XYZ file of C-alpha atoms in Angstrom:
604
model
C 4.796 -0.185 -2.700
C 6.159 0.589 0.355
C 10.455 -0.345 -0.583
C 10.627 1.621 -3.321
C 8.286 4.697 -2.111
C 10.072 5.205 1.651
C 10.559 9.040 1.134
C 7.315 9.692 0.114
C 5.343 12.015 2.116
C 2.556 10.087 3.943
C 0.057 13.129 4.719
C 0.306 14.468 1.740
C -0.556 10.841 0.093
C -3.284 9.788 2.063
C -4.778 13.605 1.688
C -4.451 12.521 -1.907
C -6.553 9.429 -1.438
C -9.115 11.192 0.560
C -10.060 13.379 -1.742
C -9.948 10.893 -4.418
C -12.634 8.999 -1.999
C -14.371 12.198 -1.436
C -14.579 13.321 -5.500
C -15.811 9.103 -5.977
C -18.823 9.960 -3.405
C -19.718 12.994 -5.048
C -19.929 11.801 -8.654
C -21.784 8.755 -6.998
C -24.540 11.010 -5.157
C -24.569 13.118 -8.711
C -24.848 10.170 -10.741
C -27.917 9.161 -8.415
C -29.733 12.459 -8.269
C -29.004 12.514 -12.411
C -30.988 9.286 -12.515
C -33.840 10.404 -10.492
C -34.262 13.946 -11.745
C -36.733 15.355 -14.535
C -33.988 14.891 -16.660
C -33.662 11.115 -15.472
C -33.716 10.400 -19.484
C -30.975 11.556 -20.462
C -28.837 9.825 -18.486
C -29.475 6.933 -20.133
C -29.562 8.432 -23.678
C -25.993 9.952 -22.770
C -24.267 7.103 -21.894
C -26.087 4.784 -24.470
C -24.613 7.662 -27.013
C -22.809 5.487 -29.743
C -18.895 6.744 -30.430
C -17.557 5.229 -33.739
C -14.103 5.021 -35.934
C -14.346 4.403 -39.754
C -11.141 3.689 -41.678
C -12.020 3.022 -45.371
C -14.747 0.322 -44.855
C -13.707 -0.919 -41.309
C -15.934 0.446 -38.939
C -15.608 0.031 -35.301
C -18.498 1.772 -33.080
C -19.033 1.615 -29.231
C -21.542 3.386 -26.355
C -19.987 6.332 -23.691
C -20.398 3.997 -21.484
C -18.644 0.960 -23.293
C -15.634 3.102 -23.904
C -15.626 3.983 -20.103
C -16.110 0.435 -18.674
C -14.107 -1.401 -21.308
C -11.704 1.596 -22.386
C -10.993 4.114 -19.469
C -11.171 1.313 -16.933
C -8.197 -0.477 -18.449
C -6.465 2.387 -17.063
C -7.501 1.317 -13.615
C -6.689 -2.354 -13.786
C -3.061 -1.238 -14.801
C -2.701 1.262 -11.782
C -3.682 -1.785 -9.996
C -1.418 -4.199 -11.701
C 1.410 -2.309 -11.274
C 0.415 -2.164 -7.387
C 0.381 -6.186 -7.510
C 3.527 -6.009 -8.756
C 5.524 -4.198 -6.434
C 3.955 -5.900 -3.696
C 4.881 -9.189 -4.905
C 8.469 -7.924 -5.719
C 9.651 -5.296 -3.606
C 6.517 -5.047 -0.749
C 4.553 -6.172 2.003
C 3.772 -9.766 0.050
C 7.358 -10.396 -0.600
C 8.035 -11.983 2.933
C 5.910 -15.146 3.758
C 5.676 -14.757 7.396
C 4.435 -10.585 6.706
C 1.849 -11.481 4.092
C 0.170 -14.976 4.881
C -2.520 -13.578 7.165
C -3.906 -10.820 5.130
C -3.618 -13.238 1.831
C -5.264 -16.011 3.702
C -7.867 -13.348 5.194
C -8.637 -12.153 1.628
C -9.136 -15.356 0.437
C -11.260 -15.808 3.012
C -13.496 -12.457 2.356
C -13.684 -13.363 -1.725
C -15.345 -16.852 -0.655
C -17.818 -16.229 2.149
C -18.981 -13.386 0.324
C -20.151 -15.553 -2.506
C -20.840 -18.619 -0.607
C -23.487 -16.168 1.257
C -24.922 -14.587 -2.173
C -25.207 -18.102 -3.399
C -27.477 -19.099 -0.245
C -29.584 -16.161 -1.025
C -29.489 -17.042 -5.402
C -29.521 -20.487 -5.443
C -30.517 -20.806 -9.086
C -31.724 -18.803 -12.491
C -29.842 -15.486 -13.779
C -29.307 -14.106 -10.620
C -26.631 -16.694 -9.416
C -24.527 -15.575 -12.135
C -23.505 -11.833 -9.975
C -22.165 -13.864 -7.192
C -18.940 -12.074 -8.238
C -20.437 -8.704 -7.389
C -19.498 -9.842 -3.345
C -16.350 -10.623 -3.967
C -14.614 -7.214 -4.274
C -13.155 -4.391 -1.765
C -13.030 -0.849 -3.594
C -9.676 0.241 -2.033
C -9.995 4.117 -2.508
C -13.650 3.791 -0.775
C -12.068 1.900 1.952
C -8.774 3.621 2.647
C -10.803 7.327 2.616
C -12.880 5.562 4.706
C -10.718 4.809 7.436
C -9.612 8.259 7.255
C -12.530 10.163 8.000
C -13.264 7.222 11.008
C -9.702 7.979 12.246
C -9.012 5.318 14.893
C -6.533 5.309 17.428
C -3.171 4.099 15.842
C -4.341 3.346 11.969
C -1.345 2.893 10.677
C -0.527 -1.074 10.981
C -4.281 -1.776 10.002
C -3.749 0.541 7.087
C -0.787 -1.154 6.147
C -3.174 -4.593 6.827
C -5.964 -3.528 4.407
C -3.823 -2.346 1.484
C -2.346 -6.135 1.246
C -5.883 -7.469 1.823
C -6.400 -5.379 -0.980
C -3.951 -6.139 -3.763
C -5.220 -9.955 -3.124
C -8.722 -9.163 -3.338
C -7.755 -7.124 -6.315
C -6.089 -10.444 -7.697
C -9.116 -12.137 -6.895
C -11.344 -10.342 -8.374
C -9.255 -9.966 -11.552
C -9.231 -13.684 -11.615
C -12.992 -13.943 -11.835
C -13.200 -11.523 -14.030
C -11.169 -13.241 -16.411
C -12.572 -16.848 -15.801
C -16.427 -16.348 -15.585
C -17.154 -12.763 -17.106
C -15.655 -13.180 -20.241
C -17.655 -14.541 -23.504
C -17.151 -15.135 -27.134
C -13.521 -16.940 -26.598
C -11.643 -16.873 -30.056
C -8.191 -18.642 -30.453
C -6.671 -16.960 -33.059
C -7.036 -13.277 -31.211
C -5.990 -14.969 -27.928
C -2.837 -16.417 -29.673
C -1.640 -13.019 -31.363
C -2.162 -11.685 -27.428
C 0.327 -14.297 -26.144
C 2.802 -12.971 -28.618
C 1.955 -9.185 -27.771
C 2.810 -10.484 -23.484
C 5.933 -11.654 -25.168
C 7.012 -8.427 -27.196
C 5.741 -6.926 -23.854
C 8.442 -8.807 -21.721
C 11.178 -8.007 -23.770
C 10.649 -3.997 -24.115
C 12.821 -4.012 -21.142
C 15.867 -5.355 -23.790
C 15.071 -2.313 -26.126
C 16.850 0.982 -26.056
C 15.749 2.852 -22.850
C 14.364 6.097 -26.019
C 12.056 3.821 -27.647
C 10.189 1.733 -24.368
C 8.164 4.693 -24.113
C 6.571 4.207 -27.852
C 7.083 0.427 -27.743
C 4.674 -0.177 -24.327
C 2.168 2.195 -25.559
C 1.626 0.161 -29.127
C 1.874 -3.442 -27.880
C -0.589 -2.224 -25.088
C -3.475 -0.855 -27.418
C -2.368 -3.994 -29.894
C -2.685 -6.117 -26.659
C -6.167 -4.557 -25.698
C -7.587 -4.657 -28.891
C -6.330 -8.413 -29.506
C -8.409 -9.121 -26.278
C -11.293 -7.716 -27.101
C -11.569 -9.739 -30.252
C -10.820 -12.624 -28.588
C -13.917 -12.680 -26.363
C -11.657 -11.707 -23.147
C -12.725 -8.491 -20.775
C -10.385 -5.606 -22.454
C -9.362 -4.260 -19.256
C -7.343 -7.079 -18.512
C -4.797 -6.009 -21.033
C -4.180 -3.242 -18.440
C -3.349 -5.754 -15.848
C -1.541 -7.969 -18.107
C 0.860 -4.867 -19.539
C 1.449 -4.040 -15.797
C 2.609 -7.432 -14.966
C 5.263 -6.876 -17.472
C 7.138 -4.038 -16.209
C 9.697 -4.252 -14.510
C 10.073 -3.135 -10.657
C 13.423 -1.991 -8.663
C 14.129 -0.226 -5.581
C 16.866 2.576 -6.731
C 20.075 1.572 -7.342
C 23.320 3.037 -6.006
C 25.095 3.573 -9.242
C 21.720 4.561 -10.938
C 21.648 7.371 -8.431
C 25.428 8.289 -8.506
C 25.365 8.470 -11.870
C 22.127 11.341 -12.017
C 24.243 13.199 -9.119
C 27.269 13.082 -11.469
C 25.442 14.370 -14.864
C 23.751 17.161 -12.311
C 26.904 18.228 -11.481
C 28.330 18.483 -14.836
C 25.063 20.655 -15.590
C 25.270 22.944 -12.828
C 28.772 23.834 -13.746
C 28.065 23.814 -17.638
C 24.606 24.263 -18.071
C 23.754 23.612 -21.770
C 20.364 21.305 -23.197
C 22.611 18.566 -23.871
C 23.281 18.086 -20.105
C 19.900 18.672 -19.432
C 18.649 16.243 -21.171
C 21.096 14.272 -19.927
C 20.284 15.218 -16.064
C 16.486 14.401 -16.645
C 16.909 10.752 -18.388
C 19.535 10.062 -15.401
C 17.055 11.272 -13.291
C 14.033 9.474 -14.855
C 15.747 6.088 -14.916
C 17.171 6.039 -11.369
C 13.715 5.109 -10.888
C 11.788 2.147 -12.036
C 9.295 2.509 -14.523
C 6.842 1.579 -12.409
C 7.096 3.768 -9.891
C 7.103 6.605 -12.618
C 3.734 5.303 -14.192
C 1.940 5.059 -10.659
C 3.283 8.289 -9.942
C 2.214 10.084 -13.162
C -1.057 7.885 -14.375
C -1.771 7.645 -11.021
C -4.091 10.831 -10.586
C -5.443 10.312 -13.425
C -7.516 7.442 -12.970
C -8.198 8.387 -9.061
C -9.109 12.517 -10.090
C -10.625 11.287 -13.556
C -11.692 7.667 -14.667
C -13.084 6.586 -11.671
C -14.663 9.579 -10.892
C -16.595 9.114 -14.913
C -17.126 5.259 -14.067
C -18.826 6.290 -10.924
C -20.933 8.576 -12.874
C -21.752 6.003 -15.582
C -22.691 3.259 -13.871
C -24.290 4.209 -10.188
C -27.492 6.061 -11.575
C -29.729 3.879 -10.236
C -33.721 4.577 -10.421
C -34.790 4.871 -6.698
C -38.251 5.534 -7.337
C -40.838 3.916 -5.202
C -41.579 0.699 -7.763
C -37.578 -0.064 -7.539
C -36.827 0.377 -3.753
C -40.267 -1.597 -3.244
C -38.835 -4.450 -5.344
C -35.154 -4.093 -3.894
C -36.435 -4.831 -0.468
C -38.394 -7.991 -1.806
C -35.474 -9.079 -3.962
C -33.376 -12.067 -3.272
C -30.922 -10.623 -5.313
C -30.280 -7.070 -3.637
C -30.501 -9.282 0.160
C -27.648 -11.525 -1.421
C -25.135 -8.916 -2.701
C -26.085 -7.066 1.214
C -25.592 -10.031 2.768
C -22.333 -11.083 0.974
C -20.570 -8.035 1.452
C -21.392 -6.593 4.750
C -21.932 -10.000 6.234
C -19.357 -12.062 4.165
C -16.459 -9.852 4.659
C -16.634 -9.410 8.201
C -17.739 -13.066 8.953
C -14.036 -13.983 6.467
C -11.566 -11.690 6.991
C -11.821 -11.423 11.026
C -12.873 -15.417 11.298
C -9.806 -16.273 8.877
C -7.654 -13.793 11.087
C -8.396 -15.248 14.043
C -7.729 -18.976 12.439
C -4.535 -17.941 11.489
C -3.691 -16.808 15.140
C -5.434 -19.329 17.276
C -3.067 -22.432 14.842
C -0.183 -20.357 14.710
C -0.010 -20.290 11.126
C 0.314 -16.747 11.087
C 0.412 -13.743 13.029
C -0.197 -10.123 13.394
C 1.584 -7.304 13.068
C 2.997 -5.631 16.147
C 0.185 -3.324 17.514
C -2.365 -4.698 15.286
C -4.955 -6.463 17.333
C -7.913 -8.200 16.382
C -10.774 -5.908 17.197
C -9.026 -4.148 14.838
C -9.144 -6.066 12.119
C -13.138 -6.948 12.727
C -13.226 -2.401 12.248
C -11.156 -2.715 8.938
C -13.299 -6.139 7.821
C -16.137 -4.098 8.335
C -15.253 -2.013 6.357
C -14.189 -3.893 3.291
C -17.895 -4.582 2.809
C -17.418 -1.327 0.585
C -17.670 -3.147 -2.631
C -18.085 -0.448 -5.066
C -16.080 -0.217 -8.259
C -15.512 -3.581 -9.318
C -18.792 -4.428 -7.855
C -20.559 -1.988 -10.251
C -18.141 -3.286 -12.923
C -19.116 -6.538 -12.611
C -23.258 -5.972 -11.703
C -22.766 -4.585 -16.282
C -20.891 -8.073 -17.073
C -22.945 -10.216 -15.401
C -26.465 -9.050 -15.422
C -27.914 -8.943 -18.711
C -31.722 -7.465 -17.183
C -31.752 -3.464 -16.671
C -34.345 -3.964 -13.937
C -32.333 -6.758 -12.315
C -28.918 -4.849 -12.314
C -30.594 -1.915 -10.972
C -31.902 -3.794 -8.145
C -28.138 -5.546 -7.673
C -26.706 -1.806 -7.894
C -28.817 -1.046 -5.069
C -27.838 -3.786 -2.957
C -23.708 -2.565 -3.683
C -25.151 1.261 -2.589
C -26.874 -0.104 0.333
C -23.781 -2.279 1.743
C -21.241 0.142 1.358
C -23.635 2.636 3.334
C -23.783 -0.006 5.586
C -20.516 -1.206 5.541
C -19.143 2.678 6.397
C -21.549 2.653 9.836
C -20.504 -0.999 10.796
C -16.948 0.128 10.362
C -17.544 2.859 12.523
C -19.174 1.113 15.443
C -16.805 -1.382 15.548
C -14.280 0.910 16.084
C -16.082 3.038 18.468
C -17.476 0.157 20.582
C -14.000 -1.624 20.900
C -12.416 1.570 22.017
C -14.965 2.155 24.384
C -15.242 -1.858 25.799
C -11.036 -1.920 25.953
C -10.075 1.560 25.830
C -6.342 2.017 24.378
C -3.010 2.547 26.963
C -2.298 5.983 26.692
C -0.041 6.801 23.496
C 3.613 6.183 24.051
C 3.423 5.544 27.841
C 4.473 2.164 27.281
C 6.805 -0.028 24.830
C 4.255 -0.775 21.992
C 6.402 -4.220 21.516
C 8.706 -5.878 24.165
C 12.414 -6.628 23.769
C 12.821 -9.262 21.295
C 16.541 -10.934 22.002
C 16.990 -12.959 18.746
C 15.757 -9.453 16.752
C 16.617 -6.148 18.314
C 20.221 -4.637 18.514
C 21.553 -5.446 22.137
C 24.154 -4.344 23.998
C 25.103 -6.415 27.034
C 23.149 -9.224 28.521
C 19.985 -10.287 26.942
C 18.234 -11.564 30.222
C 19.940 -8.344 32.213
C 17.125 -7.018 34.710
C 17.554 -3.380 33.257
C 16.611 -2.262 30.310
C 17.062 0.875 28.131
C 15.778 1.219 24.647
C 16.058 4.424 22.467
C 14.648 5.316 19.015
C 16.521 7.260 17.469
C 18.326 7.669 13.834
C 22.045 7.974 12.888
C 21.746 11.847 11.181
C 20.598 13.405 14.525
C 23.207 15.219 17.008
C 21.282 14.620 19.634
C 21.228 10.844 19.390
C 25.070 11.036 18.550
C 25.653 12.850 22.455
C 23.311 10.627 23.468
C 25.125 7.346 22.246
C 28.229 9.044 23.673
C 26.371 8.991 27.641
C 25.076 5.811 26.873
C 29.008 4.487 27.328
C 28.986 6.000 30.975
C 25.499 4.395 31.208
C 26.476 0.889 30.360
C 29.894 1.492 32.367
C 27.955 2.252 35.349
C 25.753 -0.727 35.493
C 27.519 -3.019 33.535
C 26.008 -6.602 33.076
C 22.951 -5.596 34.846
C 21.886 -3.325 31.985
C 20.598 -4.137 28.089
C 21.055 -1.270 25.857
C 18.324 -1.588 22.747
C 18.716 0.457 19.758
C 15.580 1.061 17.358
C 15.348 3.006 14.509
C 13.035 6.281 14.288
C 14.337 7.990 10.866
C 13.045 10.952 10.618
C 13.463 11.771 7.246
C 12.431 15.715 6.962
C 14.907 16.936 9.054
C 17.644 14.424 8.677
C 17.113 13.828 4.968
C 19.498 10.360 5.136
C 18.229 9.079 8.133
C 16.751 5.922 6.479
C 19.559 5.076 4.205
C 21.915 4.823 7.540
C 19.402 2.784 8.747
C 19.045 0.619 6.397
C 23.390 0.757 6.042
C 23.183 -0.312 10.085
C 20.667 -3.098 9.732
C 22.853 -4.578 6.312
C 25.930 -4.556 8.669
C 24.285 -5.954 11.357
C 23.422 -9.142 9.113
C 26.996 -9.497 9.454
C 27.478 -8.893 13.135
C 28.482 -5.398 13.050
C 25.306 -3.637 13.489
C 26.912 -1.191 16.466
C 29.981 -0.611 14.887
C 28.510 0.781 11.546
C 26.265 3.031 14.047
C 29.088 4.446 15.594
C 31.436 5.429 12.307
C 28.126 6.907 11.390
C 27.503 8.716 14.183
C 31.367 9.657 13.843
C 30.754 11.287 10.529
C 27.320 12.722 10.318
C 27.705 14.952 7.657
C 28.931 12.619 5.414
C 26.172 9.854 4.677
C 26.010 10.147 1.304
C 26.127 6.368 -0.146
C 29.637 6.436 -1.621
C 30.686 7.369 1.827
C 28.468 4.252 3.758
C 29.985 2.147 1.468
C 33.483 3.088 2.554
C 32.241 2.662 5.999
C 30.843 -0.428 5.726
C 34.268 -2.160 3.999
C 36.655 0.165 7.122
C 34.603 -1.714 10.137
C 35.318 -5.280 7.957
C 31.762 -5.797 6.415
C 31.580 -8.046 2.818
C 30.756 -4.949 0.384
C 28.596 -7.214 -2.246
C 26.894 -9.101 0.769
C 26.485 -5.740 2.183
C 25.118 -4.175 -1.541
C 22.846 -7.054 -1.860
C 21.231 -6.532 1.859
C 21.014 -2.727 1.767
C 18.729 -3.568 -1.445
C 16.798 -6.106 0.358
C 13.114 -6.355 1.806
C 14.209 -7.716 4.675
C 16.476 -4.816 5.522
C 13.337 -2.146 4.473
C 11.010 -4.064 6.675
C 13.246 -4.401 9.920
C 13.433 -0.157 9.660
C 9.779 0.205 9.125
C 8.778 -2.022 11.991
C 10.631 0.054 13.836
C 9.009 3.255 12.434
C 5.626 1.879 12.320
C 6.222 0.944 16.218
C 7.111 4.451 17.046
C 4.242 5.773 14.946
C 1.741 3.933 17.367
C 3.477 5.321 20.232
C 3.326 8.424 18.778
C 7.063 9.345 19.045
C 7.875 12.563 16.916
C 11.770 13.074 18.179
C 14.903 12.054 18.308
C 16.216 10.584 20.827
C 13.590 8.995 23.159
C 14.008 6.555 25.637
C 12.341 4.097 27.424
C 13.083 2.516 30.646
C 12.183 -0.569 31.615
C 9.135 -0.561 29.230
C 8.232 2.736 30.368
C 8.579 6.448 28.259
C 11.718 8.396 29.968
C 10.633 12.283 30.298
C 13.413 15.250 30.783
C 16.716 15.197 30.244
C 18.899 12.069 28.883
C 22.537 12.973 29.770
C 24.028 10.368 31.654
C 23.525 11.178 35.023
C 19.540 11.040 34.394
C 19.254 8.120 32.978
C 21.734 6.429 35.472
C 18.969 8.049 38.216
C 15.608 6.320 35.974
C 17.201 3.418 35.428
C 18.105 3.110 39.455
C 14.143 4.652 40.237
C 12.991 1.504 38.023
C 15.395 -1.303 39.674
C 14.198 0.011 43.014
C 10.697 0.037 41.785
């Protein structure tokens, strides 16, 4: 959710997904040792272990491993709806032109998949787990990619995580549509009133949404689960129905407000006060993915992992694996599938000019992250225990998901490796990642000029300010023969408002007054709070609820993290840096030295 979740610390998040990867794996290899130990039997007497309620006469009574798969997991499917969500509303999928090729590429790698299981299980029982193929398992993949570490991962990363959500969609879908038995109208219909006591929580008093999501969600699970539908939709379903914002202005003025009356008059009232204001500046889901989160990463997939991949490798069941149609198809379908979808759909999507990459993402790289996808783990295993009835049959399918996403990690690793090594990379940040673009980046003076002098930079940083005041002399100097290019490089630890000026600049610039905004900011660096970019924005003659609307929007989010993601894969790490004529400026940048590069690279 990448709008609302900007000041988030990215190495300290995708350390967090590692190790949820890593803790997966090991609960994987433990569950697989458990199996195949002297004390194979009692894994299987564990999980089988029945866990029961009685209330008067009602009784209601299911296995460890029921209550993990149907209960626990629902708790997974809501992480991920709330993910869909914010995409759809506030993230990558909410611009057309940013999400059509990785939606139309993970269309593309839920179909081949299946169409290639279904060549290998033509007919009986077995054509049934076509949906085993279908799925990505996103924490396998994304810890993945870490520990392979290609060069510049970032727009790839960004790539596979809205592959992801689609797949996840997908797979959700089928789920729902072909995994679910014993349909009963009556349960089904109190569900469809539970959605619509869901929807309007958001109407109640913000004390009691707490209380009131937590009871129409078990009422909602429960009302699925008599109805014949998977449970663990419900936590899909509930996500779908909370609500998603960026933070507002006032929301946020408000908590600074009630923190100020506490600090001066520190009492519980105020503190109470101070932590609701605090809590609701933020949308609620933001504040569920944040705190349920770790949970399911650290904890409930860790437990699924460990109830469902104990798979008997003894000699008999390997023997039969490599025999059976079955464990070839679910192979085939994801290593094969995925790569054959997601990088042929790519490259579809390119060659008509439907779509179209990200800047710096090529590709080869795609075919490395497709690869890769062919990890089909959790929902793979969830759906080997929906649709295989036969314990020998959904060991040998179980196998098959083990064996691809072994597969899938080495595949993913030479593809990377060999790509590197057939078209190695231009050195980092020797060169302009992405070329002037006239009708997008923020010009000053002729667009066709034949010089051309782009810094990254951010409007909190006194060195860019001194900078912006040689680039006058600069443009003075050569006049119409130069194009000054300003792109954004907050860097938020240092310069802790960097990105809300940035986002303040690119709002005004929808207007036309992109450069003017930049230089009252510059002009009063110590002063970017919002009430006082607001008052900047209405003194240089900008529309302040155009302006309130944009600062809010995708759009504006986007524009400043192309930027950032551009510098990333250049590998830019201060403020300011330059580039002339396409190529990195090193040493000084007062005005005199860049007059002297900028005359070395017309004479050049």
């Amino acid at each position: 959710m990448k709008s609302s979740r900007l000041g988030h610390d990215p190495t300290a998040k995708r350390f967090g997904e590692n190790a949820a990867a890593g803790l997966l794996l090991a609960f994987t290899v433990i569950a697989i040792l458990w199996a195949n130990s002297p004390w194979a039997h009692t894994y299987s007497e564990f999980w089988e272990t029945p866990v029961g309620l009685t209330f008067g006469a009602t009784h209601a009574e299911l296995t460890v491993k029921e209550l993990v798969n149907d209960g626990l997991m629902a708790f997974f499917f809501f992480i991920v709806g709330l993910e869909v969500k914010a995409q759809f509303t506030i993230g990558e999928l909410t611009e057309r032109s940013r999400a059509l090729v990785p939606v139309v590429a993970a269309i593309a790698g839920l179909t081949v998949p299946a169409l290639i299981f279904l060549l290998f299980n033509r007919s009986g029982d077995a054509a049934s787990a076509w949906g085993v193929v279908i799925s990505t398992d996103t924490a396998f993949l994304v810890g993945a990619l870490a520990i392979i570490a290609p060069k510049y991962p970032a727009r790839l990363r960004t790539f596979l995580l809205t592959l992801a959500v689609v797949d996840d969609v997908g797979a959700l879908a089928a789920i729902a549509l072909f995994y679910s038995e014993r349909i009963k109208v009556v349960p089904l219909l109190i569900a469809v009133v539970l959605l619509a006591g869901l929807a309007g929580v958001r109407f109640l008093p913000p004390a009691t949404r707490g209380l009131s999501y937590s009871v129409l969600a078990v009422a909602l699970w429960l009302a699925l689960f008599s109805g014949g539908v998977h449970p663990t939709l419900a936590g899909v379903a509930v996500a779908l129905m909370i609500p998603v914002f960026t933070p507002e202005r006032q929301r946020v003025e408000a908590a600074v407000e009630v923190i100020r009356a506490f600090r001066q008059s520190p009492n519980s009232e105020y503190a109470r006060a101070a932590t609701r204001s605090l809590r609701d500046s933020i949308s609620i889901n933001e504040r569920l993915v944040t705190g349920f989160g770790p949970y399911v990463s650290f904890g409930v997939l860790p437990l699924f992992a460990l109830a469902n991949a104990g798979v008997r490798l003894d000699t008999d069941t390997v023997l039969a694996a490599v025999r059976s149609p079955l464990t070839w198809g679910v192979v085939a379908g994801l290593v094969v599938g995925k790569l054959v979808g997601i990088t042929g759909a790519t490259w579809l999507m390119q060659r008509t000019g439907l779509g179209r990459l990200s800047p710096g993402l090529t590709l080869r790289r795609v075919a490395g992250g497709a690869a890769l996808s062919g990890i089909g783990f959790t929902i793979s295993l969830f759906i080997v225990d929906l649709a295989i009835k036969d314990p020998h049959s959904a060991d040998l399918a179980r196998v098959g998901v083990l064996a691809a996403s072994v597969i899938a990690v080495v595949l993913g690793w030479a593809v990377f490796r060999l790509t590197d090594w057939l078209s190695p990379p231009v050195p980092v940040g020797l060169k302009l990642v992405r070329d002037v673009e006239p009708g997008r980046d923020h010009i000053r003076g002729p667009a066709d000029a034949p010089l051309t002098l782009v810094e990254y930079g951010d409007f909190e940083c006194p060195f860019c300010s001194r900078a912006t005041g040689s680039i006058d002399e600069v443009v003075a100097y050569f006049g119409d023969e130069l194009r000054y290019v300003w792109r954004h490089l907050p860097l938020e630890k240092p310069h802790p408002r960097a990105m809300d000026a940035a986002r303040a600049s690119e709002a005004a610039g929808l207007q036309g007054k992109f450069f003017e905004m930049g230089a009252m900011m510059f002009q009063f660096q110590d002063y970017l709070e919002w009430q006082h970019i607001y008052r900047y924005a209405d003194q240089v003659g900008c529309d302040i609820t155009k302006f309130d609307e944009d600062v809010h929007s995708a759009h504006v989010l986007h524009r400043v993290d192309d930027d950032a993601q551009d510098a990333e894969l250049m590998d830019l790490n201060s403020t300011p840096t330059f580039f002339v004529n396409g190529i990195r400026h090193r040493g000084p940048w007062d005005a005199a030295s860049l007059i002297r590069a900028l005359e070395a690279g017309r004479r050049s």
